[in-house]
mmCIF file of C-alpha atoms in Angstrom:
data_model
loop_
_atom_site.group_PDB
_atom_site.id
_atom_site.type_symbol
_atom_site.label_atom_id
_atom_site.label_comp_id
_atom_site.label_asym_id
_atom_site.label_seq_id
_atom_site.Cartn_x
_atom_site.Cartn_y
_atom_site.Cartn_z
ATOM 1 C CA LEU A 1 0.000 0.000 0.000
ATOM 2 C CA LEU A 2 1.048 3.812 -0.407
ATOM 3 C CA ALA A 3 2.636 5.971 2.316
ATOM 4 C CA GLY A 4 2.394 9.665 3.098
ATOM 5 C CA ALA A 5 5.590 11.683 3.312
ATOM 6 C CA SER A 6 6.852 15.225 3.538
ATOM 7 C CA THR A 7 7.653 15.115 -0.177
ATOM 8 C CA LEU A 8 4.002 15.856 -1.004
ATOM 9 C CA PRO A 9 3.456 19.371 -2.376
ATOM 10 C CA ALA A 10 1.357 21.962 -0.637
ATOM 11 C CA ALA A 11 -2.268 22.178 -1.725
ATOM 12 C CA ALA A 12 -2.967 24.559 -4.523
ATOM 13 C CA ALA A 13 -4.878 27.665 -3.519
ATOM 14 C CA GLY A 14 -8.543 27.719 -4.437
ATOM 15 C CA ASN A 15 -12.068 26.818 -3.466
ATOM 16 C CA THR A 16 -12.421 23.081 -2.824
ATOM 17 C CA ARG A 17 -15.912 23.119 -1.293
ATOM 18 C CA GLU A 18 -17.399 20.853 -3.955
ATOM 19 C CA ALA A 19 -14.575 18.338 -3.485
ATOM 20 C CA GLU A 20 -14.976 18.506 0.295
ATOM 21 C CA ARG A 21 -18.704 17.764 0.028
ATOM 22 C CA LEU A 22 -18.083 14.850 -2.314
ATOM 23 C CA LEU A 23 -15.387 13.385 -0.082
ATOM 24 C CA ALA A 24 -17.683 13.676 2.945
ATOM 25 C CA ASP A 25 -20.454 11.896 1.014
ATOM 26 C CA MET A 26 -18.067 9.125 0.010
ATOM 27 C CA ARG A 27 -16.867 8.622 3.569
ATOM 28 C CA ARG A 28 -20.426 8.447 4.804
ATOM 29 C CA ASP A 29 -21.361 5.900 2.122
ATOM 30 C CA LEU A 30 -18.284 3.782 2.870
ATOM 31 C CA ALA A 31 -18.521 3.954 6.666
ATOM 32 C CA PRO A 32 -19.794 0.342 6.999
ATOM 33 C CA VAL A 33 -16.805 -1.212 5.204
ATOM 34 C CA GLU A 34 -14.424 1.209 6.918
ATOM 35 C CA ASN A 35 -15.750 0.040 10.278
ATOM 36 C CA GLN A 36 -15.132 -3.562 9.224
ATOM 37 C CA ILE A 37 -11.538 -2.662 8.405
ATOM 38 C CA ARG A 38 -11.018 -0.666 11.590
ATOM 39 C CA ASN A 39 -12.544 -3.364 13.813
ATOM 40 C CA HIS A 40 -11.013 -6.344 12.043
ATOM 41 C CA PRO A 41 -10.500 -9.428 14.262
ATOM 42 C CA TYR A 42 -6.893 -9.629 13.065
ATOM 43 C CA LEU A 43 -6.049 -6.472 14.988
ATOM 44 C CA THR A 44 -7.724 -7.748 18.142
ATOM 45 C CA ALA A 45 -5.803 -11.017 17.893
ATOM 46 C CA LEU A 46 -2.523 -9.143 17.468
ATOM 47 C CA GLU A 47 -3.245 -6.881 20.428
ATOM 48 C CA ASN A 48 -3.848 -10.011 22.499
ATOM 49 C CA GLY A 49 -0.554 -11.557 21.362
ATOM 50 C CA GLN A 50 -2.367 -14.351 19.510
ATOM 51 C CA VAL A 51 -0.882 -13.908 16.024
ATOM 52 C CA PRO A 52 2.042 -16.309 15.443
ATOM 53 C CA ILE A 53 5.382 -15.173 14.062
ATOM 54 C CA SER A 54 4.748 -17.231 10.928
ATOM 55 C CA ASN A 55 1.708 -15.074 10.194
ATOM 56 C CA LEU A 56 3.651 -11.863 10.798
ATOM 57 C CA ARG A 57 6.239 -13.063 8.307
ATOM 58 C CA ALA A 58 3.423 -13.641 5.829
ATOM 59 C CA PHE A 59 2.165 -10.106 6.524
ATOM 60 C CA ALA A 60 5.630 -8.792 5.648
ATOM 61 C CA GLY A 61 5.653 -10.914 2.496
ATOM 62 C CA GLU A 62 2.291 -9.564 1.371
ATOM 63 C CA GLN A 63 3.344 -5.973 1.992
ATOM 64 C CA TYR A 64 6.659 -6.478 0.198
ATOM 65 C CA ASN A 65 4.748 -7.552 -2.910
ATOM 66 C CA ILE A 66 2.215 -4.736 -2.547
ATOM 67 C CA ILE A 67 4.934 -2.100 -2.256
ATOM 68 C CA ALA A 68 6.696 -3.409 -5.371
ATOM 69 C CA SER A 69 3.454 -3.142 -7.342
ATOM 70 C CA ASP A 70 2.345 0.200 -5.920
ATOM 71 C CA LEU A 71 5.748 1.728 -6.613
ATOM 72 C CA ARG A 72 5.339 0.959 -10.306
ATOM 73 C CA SER A 73 1.762 2.230 -10.254
ATOM 74 C CA ALA A 74 2.892 5.534 -8.739
ATOM 75 C CA ALA A 75 5.537 5.802 -11.456
ATOM 76 C CA GLN A 76 2.862 5.240 -14.099
ATOM 77 C CA LEU A 77 0.670 7.959 -12.571
ATOM 78 C CA THR A 78 3.647 10.322 -12.472
ATOM 79 C CA ALA A 79 4.323 9.616 -16.136
ATOM 80 C CA ARG A 80 0.679 10.291 -17.028
ATOM 81 C CA TYR A 81 0.342 13.466 -14.989
ATOM 82 C CA GLY A 82 3.923 14.719 -14.787
ATOM 83 C CA ALA A 83 3.057 17.959 -16.595
ATOM 84 C CA GLU A 84 0.004 18.570 -14.381
ATOM 85 C CA PRO A 85 -0.102 19.883 -10.793
ATOM 86 C CA SER A 86 -1.031 16.382 -9.615
ATOM 87 C CA GLY A 87 2.229 15.020 -11.001
ATOM 88 C CA ALA A 88 4.156 16.236 -7.952
ATOM 89 C CA PHE A 89 1.638 14.483 -5.692
ATOM 90 C CA PHE A 90 2.204 11.140 -7.383
ATOM 91 C CA ASN A 91 5.948 11.672 -7.584
ATOM 92 C CA GLY A 92 5.979 12.208 -3.822
ATOM 93 C CA ILE A 93 4.290 8.857 -3.382
ATOM 94 C CA ILE A 94 7.143 7.183 -5.272
ATOM 95 C CA GLY A 95 9.582 8.459 -2.661
ATOM 96 C CA SER A 96 7.312 7.231 0.093
ATOM 97 C CA GLU A 97 7.159 3.743 -1.393
ATOM 98 C CA VAL A 98 10.955 3.548 -1.563
ATOM 99 C CA ILE A 99 11.140 4.365 2.154
ATOM 100 C CA ALA A 100 8.372 1.880 2.950
ATOM 101 C CA ARG A 101 10.261 -0.856 1.106
ATOM 102 C CA ASP A 102 13.309 -0.382 3.323
ATOM 103 C CA TYR A 103 11.142 -0.408 6.437
ATOM 104 C CA ILE A 104 9.307 -3.635 5.547
ATOM 105 C CA ILE A 105 12.662 -5.353 4.961
ATOM 106 C CA ARG A 106 13.743 -4.166 8.410
ATOM 107 C CA PHE A 107 10.532 -5.518 9.963
ATOM 108 C CA ALA A 108 11.039 -8.885 8.271
ATOM 109 C CA ALA A 109 14.614 -9.002 9.587
ATOM 110 C CA ALA A 110 13.286 -8.592 13.134
ATOM 111 C CA LEU A 111 11.234 -11.742 12.476
ATOM 112 C CA GLY A 112 14.240 -13.686 11.195
ATOM 113 C CA TRP A 113 13.585 -13.232 7.477
ATOM 114 C CA THR A 114 15.919 -11.869 4.816
ATOM 115 C CA GLU A 115 14.921 -10.036 1.666
ATOM 116 C CA GLU A 116 15.471 -13.299 -0.195
ATOM 117 C CA ASP A 117 12.788 -14.845 2.007
ATOM 118 C CA LEU A 118 10.440 -11.992 1.120
ATOM 119 C CA LYS A 119 11.146 -12.511 -2.575
ATOM 120 C CA ALA A 120 10.482 -16.241 -2.247
ATOM 121 C CA TYR A 121 7.205 -15.746 -0.382
ATOM 122 C CA GLU A 122 4.144 -16.794 -2.403
ATOM 123 C CA PRO A 123 1.446 -14.147 -1.895
ATOM 124 C CA ASN A 124 -2.188 -14.857 -1.142
ATOM 125 C CA PRO A 125 -4.225 -13.807 -4.210
ATOM 126 C CA ARG A 126 -6.885 -12.159 -2.069
ATOM 127 C CA ALA A 127 -4.265 -10.031 -0.312
ATOM 128 C CA GLN A 128 -3.152 -8.721 -3.702
ATOM 129 C CA THR A 129 -6.505 -7.474 -5.027
ATOM 130 C CA TYR A 130 -5.698 -4.001 -3.678
ATOM 131 C CA PRO A 131 -2.443 -3.434 -5.609
ATOM 132 C CA SER A 132 -3.964 -5.036 -8.689
ATOM 133 C CA TYR A 133 -6.722 -2.433 -8.641
ATOM 134 C CA VAL A 134 -4.214 0.354 -7.994
ATOM 135 C CA THR A 135 -2.471 -0.799 -11.177
ATOM 136 C CA TRP A 136 -5.791 -0.493 -13.018
ATOM 137 C CA MET A 137 -6.237 2.981 -11.554
ATOM 138 C CA SER A 138 -2.775 4.025 -12.698
ATOM 139 C CA VAL A 139 -3.756 3.312 -16.302
ATOM 140 C CA HIS A 140 -7.466 4.119 -16.479
ATOM 141 C CA ALA A 141 -8.502 6.464 -13.653
ATOM 142 C CA SER A 142 -8.312 10.244 -13.649
ATOM 143 C CA ASP A 143 -6.004 11.957 -11.195
ATOM 144 C CA GLY A 144 -9.065 13.124 -9.265
ATOM 145 C CA GLN A 145 -10.384 9.578 -8.995
ATOM 146 C CA VAL A 146 -7.068 8.370 -7.613
ATOM 147 C CA ALA A 147 -6.660 11.273 -5.193
ATOM 148 C CA ALA A 148 -10.192 10.814 -3.839
ATOM 149 C CA ALA A 149 -9.758 7.058 -3.430
ATOM 150 C CA TYR A 150 -6.483 7.552 -1.589
ATOM 151 C CA ALA A 151 -8.003 10.227 0.656
ATOM 152 C CA VAL A 152 -10.715 7.778 1.678
ATOM 153 C CA ASN A 153 -8.423 4.772 2.028
ATOM 154 C CA PHE A 154 -5.130 5.930 3.489
ATOM 155 C CA ALA A 155 -6.505 7.149 6.815
ATOM 156 C CA VAL A 156 -8.030 3.840 7.923
ATOM 157 C CA PHE A 157 -5.030 1.844 6.699
ATOM 158 C CA GLY A 158 -2.741 4.142 8.650
ATOM 159 C CA GLU A 159 -4.891 3.817 11.750
ATOM 160 C CA ASN A 160 -4.677 0.027 11.563
ATOM 161 C CA LEU A 161 -0.922 0.059 11.105
ATOM 162 C CA GLY A 162 -0.543 2.416 14.039
ATOM 163 C CA ARG A 163 -2.363 -0.124 16.194
ATOM 164 C CA MET A 164 -0.200 -2.911 14.808
ATOM 165 C CA GLY A 165 3.016 -1.077 15.619
ATOM 166 C CA ALA A 166 1.916 -0.496 19.208
ATOM 167 C CA ALA A 167 0.875 -4.144 19.614
ATOM 168 C CA LEU A 168 4.137 -5.439 18.148
ATOM 169 C CA ARG A 169 6.106 -3.406 20.661
ATOM 170 C CA ASP A 170 3.840 -4.249 23.589
ATOM 171 C CA LYS A 171 3.154 -7.953 22.995
ATOM 172 C CA TYR A 172 6.048 -9.116 20.819
ATOM 173 C CA GLY A 173 8.936 -7.098 22.230
ATOM 174 C CA LEU A 174 9.891 -5.435 18.960
ATOM 175 C CA SER A 175 11.673 -2.092 18.999
ATOM 176 C CA ALA A 176 10.641 1.233 17.496
ATOM 177 C CA GLU A 177 13.262 0.645 14.806
ATOM 178 C CA ASP A 178 11.812 -2.793 14.029
ATOM 179 C CA THR A 179 8.320 -1.328 13.671
ATOM 180 C CA ALA A 180 9.216 1.866 11.799
ATOM 181 C CA TYR A 181 7.164 0.603 8.845
ATOM 182 C CA PHE A 182 3.977 0.815 10.877
ATOM 183 C CA ASP A 183 4.701 4.234 12.342
ATOM 184 C CA PHE A 184 5.540 5.573 8.881
ATOM 185 C CA PHE A 185 1.985 4.909 7.736
ATOM 186 C CA ALA A 186 0.213 5.761 10.980
ATOM 187 C CA VAL A 187 -0.128 9.528 10.495
ATOM 188 C CA LEU A 188 -0.605 11.265 7.161
ATOM 189 C CA PRO A 189 1.210 14.552 6.516
ATOM 190 C CA PRO A 190 -1.037 17.548 7.274
ATOM 191 C CA ASP A 191 -1.001 18.661 3.636
ATOM 192 C CA PHE A 192 -2.004 15.264 2.236
ATOM 193 C CA GLU A 193 -5.772 15.732 2.276
ATOM 194 C CA PRO A 194 -5.752 19.398 1.193
ATOM 195 C CA THR A 195 -3.597 18.428 -1.767
ATOM 196 C CA ALA A 196 -5.865 15.502 -2.648
ATOM 197 C CA LEU A 197 -8.881 17.819 -2.424
ATOM 198 C CA SER A 198 -7.246 20.306 -4.791
ATOM 199 C CA ILE A 199 -6.640 17.542 -7.325
ATOM 200 C CA LEU A 200 -10.201 16.289 -6.949
ATOM 201 C CA GLN A 201 -11.609 19.809 -7.300
ATOM 202 C CA ALA A 202 -9.660 20.397 -10.507
ATOM 203 C CA ASP A 203 -11.090 17.156 -11.892
ATOM 204 C CA LEU A 204 -14.613 18.194 -10.903
ATOM 205 C CA ASP A 205 -14.083 21.590 -12.517
ATOM 206 C CA GLY A 206 -13.302 19.680 -15.701
ATOM 207 C CA CYS A 207 -16.688 17.912 -15.567
ATOM 208 C CA ALA A 208 -15.432 14.655 -14.060
ATOM 209 C CA ASP A 209 -17.870 11.757 -13.723
ATOM 210 C CA VAL A 210 -18.831 11.740 -10.029
ATOM 211 C CA ARG A 211 -20.198 8.227 -10.340
ATOM 212 C CA GLN A 212 -16.798 6.959 -11.474
ATOM 213 C CA ILE A 213 -15.036 8.805 -8.643
ATOM 214 C CA LYS A 214 -17.325 7.170 -6.076
ATOM 215 C CA ARG A 215 -16.993 3.767 -7.712
ATOM 216 C CA THR A 216 -13.197 3.885 -7.673
ATOM 217 C CA ALA A 217 -13.121 4.674 -3.949
ATOM 218 C CA ARG A 218 -15.733 2.024 -3.172
ATOM 219 C CA LEU A 219 -13.780 -0.693 -4.945
ATOM 220 C CA LEU A 220 -10.443 0.307 -3.450
ATOM 221 C CA GLN A 221 -11.904 0.233 0.054
ATOM 222 C CA ALA A 222 -13.438 -3.192 -0.611
ATOM 223 C CA TYR A 223 -10.044 -4.474 -1.727
ATOM 224 C CA GLU A 224 -8.529 -3.030 1.459
ATOM 225 C CA LEU A 225 -10.900 -5.240 3.437
ATOM 226 C CA ASP A 226 -9.840 -8.159 1.234
ATOM 227 C CA PHE A 227 -6.276 -7.597 2.406
ATOM 228 C CA TRP A 228 -7.138 -7.816 6.108
ATOM 229 C CA ASP A 229 -9.296 -10.890 5.556
ATOM 230 C CA ALA A 230 -6.437 -12.536 3.669
ATOM 231 C CA VAL A 231 -3.726 -11.846 6.243
ATOM 232 C CA ALA A 232 -6.031 -13.151 8.960
ATOM 233 C CA ALA A 233 -6.414 -16.382 6.982
ATOM 234 C CA ASN A 234 -2.699 -16.784 6.157
#
């Protein structure tokens, strides 16, 4: 999945009220699935120290594959929109993915796995529906669709990883350095959502299809839930 970082540009000046209303509507519509993600039994099991190390290794393996895919998707979006204001937004995500890759390798090392082990790991197909759809988005979706979907999705993913990092330190004895991957995602930069709203507003000003924007976010959030279901089953 994609990380927030200080490389994101500041939001462009302008009125984003229409984008703000749309994003609020989308969050309200998607609240049921977001609650399923936020209250997933996997998190409860981890916070109770009930997730075995073998499963945590699988989690690292899934994320390693997701990062590799999402990095290429961000590069594709940057290539598509490099001459547009949104290009800097997507380029910033590339830098974030590079950092996240280093952090997931560090987490795996704390579990006794090398990068070769991560490369050899066979991913669960259901855990990879999310990056597969991000790849589709990178080719077919507008920049506003992508920005809106990320604005809806990143917050709940970050919240879950923040809980995971705390549980791994509390119940599994891992260090802050070992769990840097989770802390990296836990809090989005303050300019992330304003920038996403500016991109969405520009798309709306260009007569974007609101139905497609909502659909993209709905599917991405459903695939996020797929990921948590899959890692719980691994």
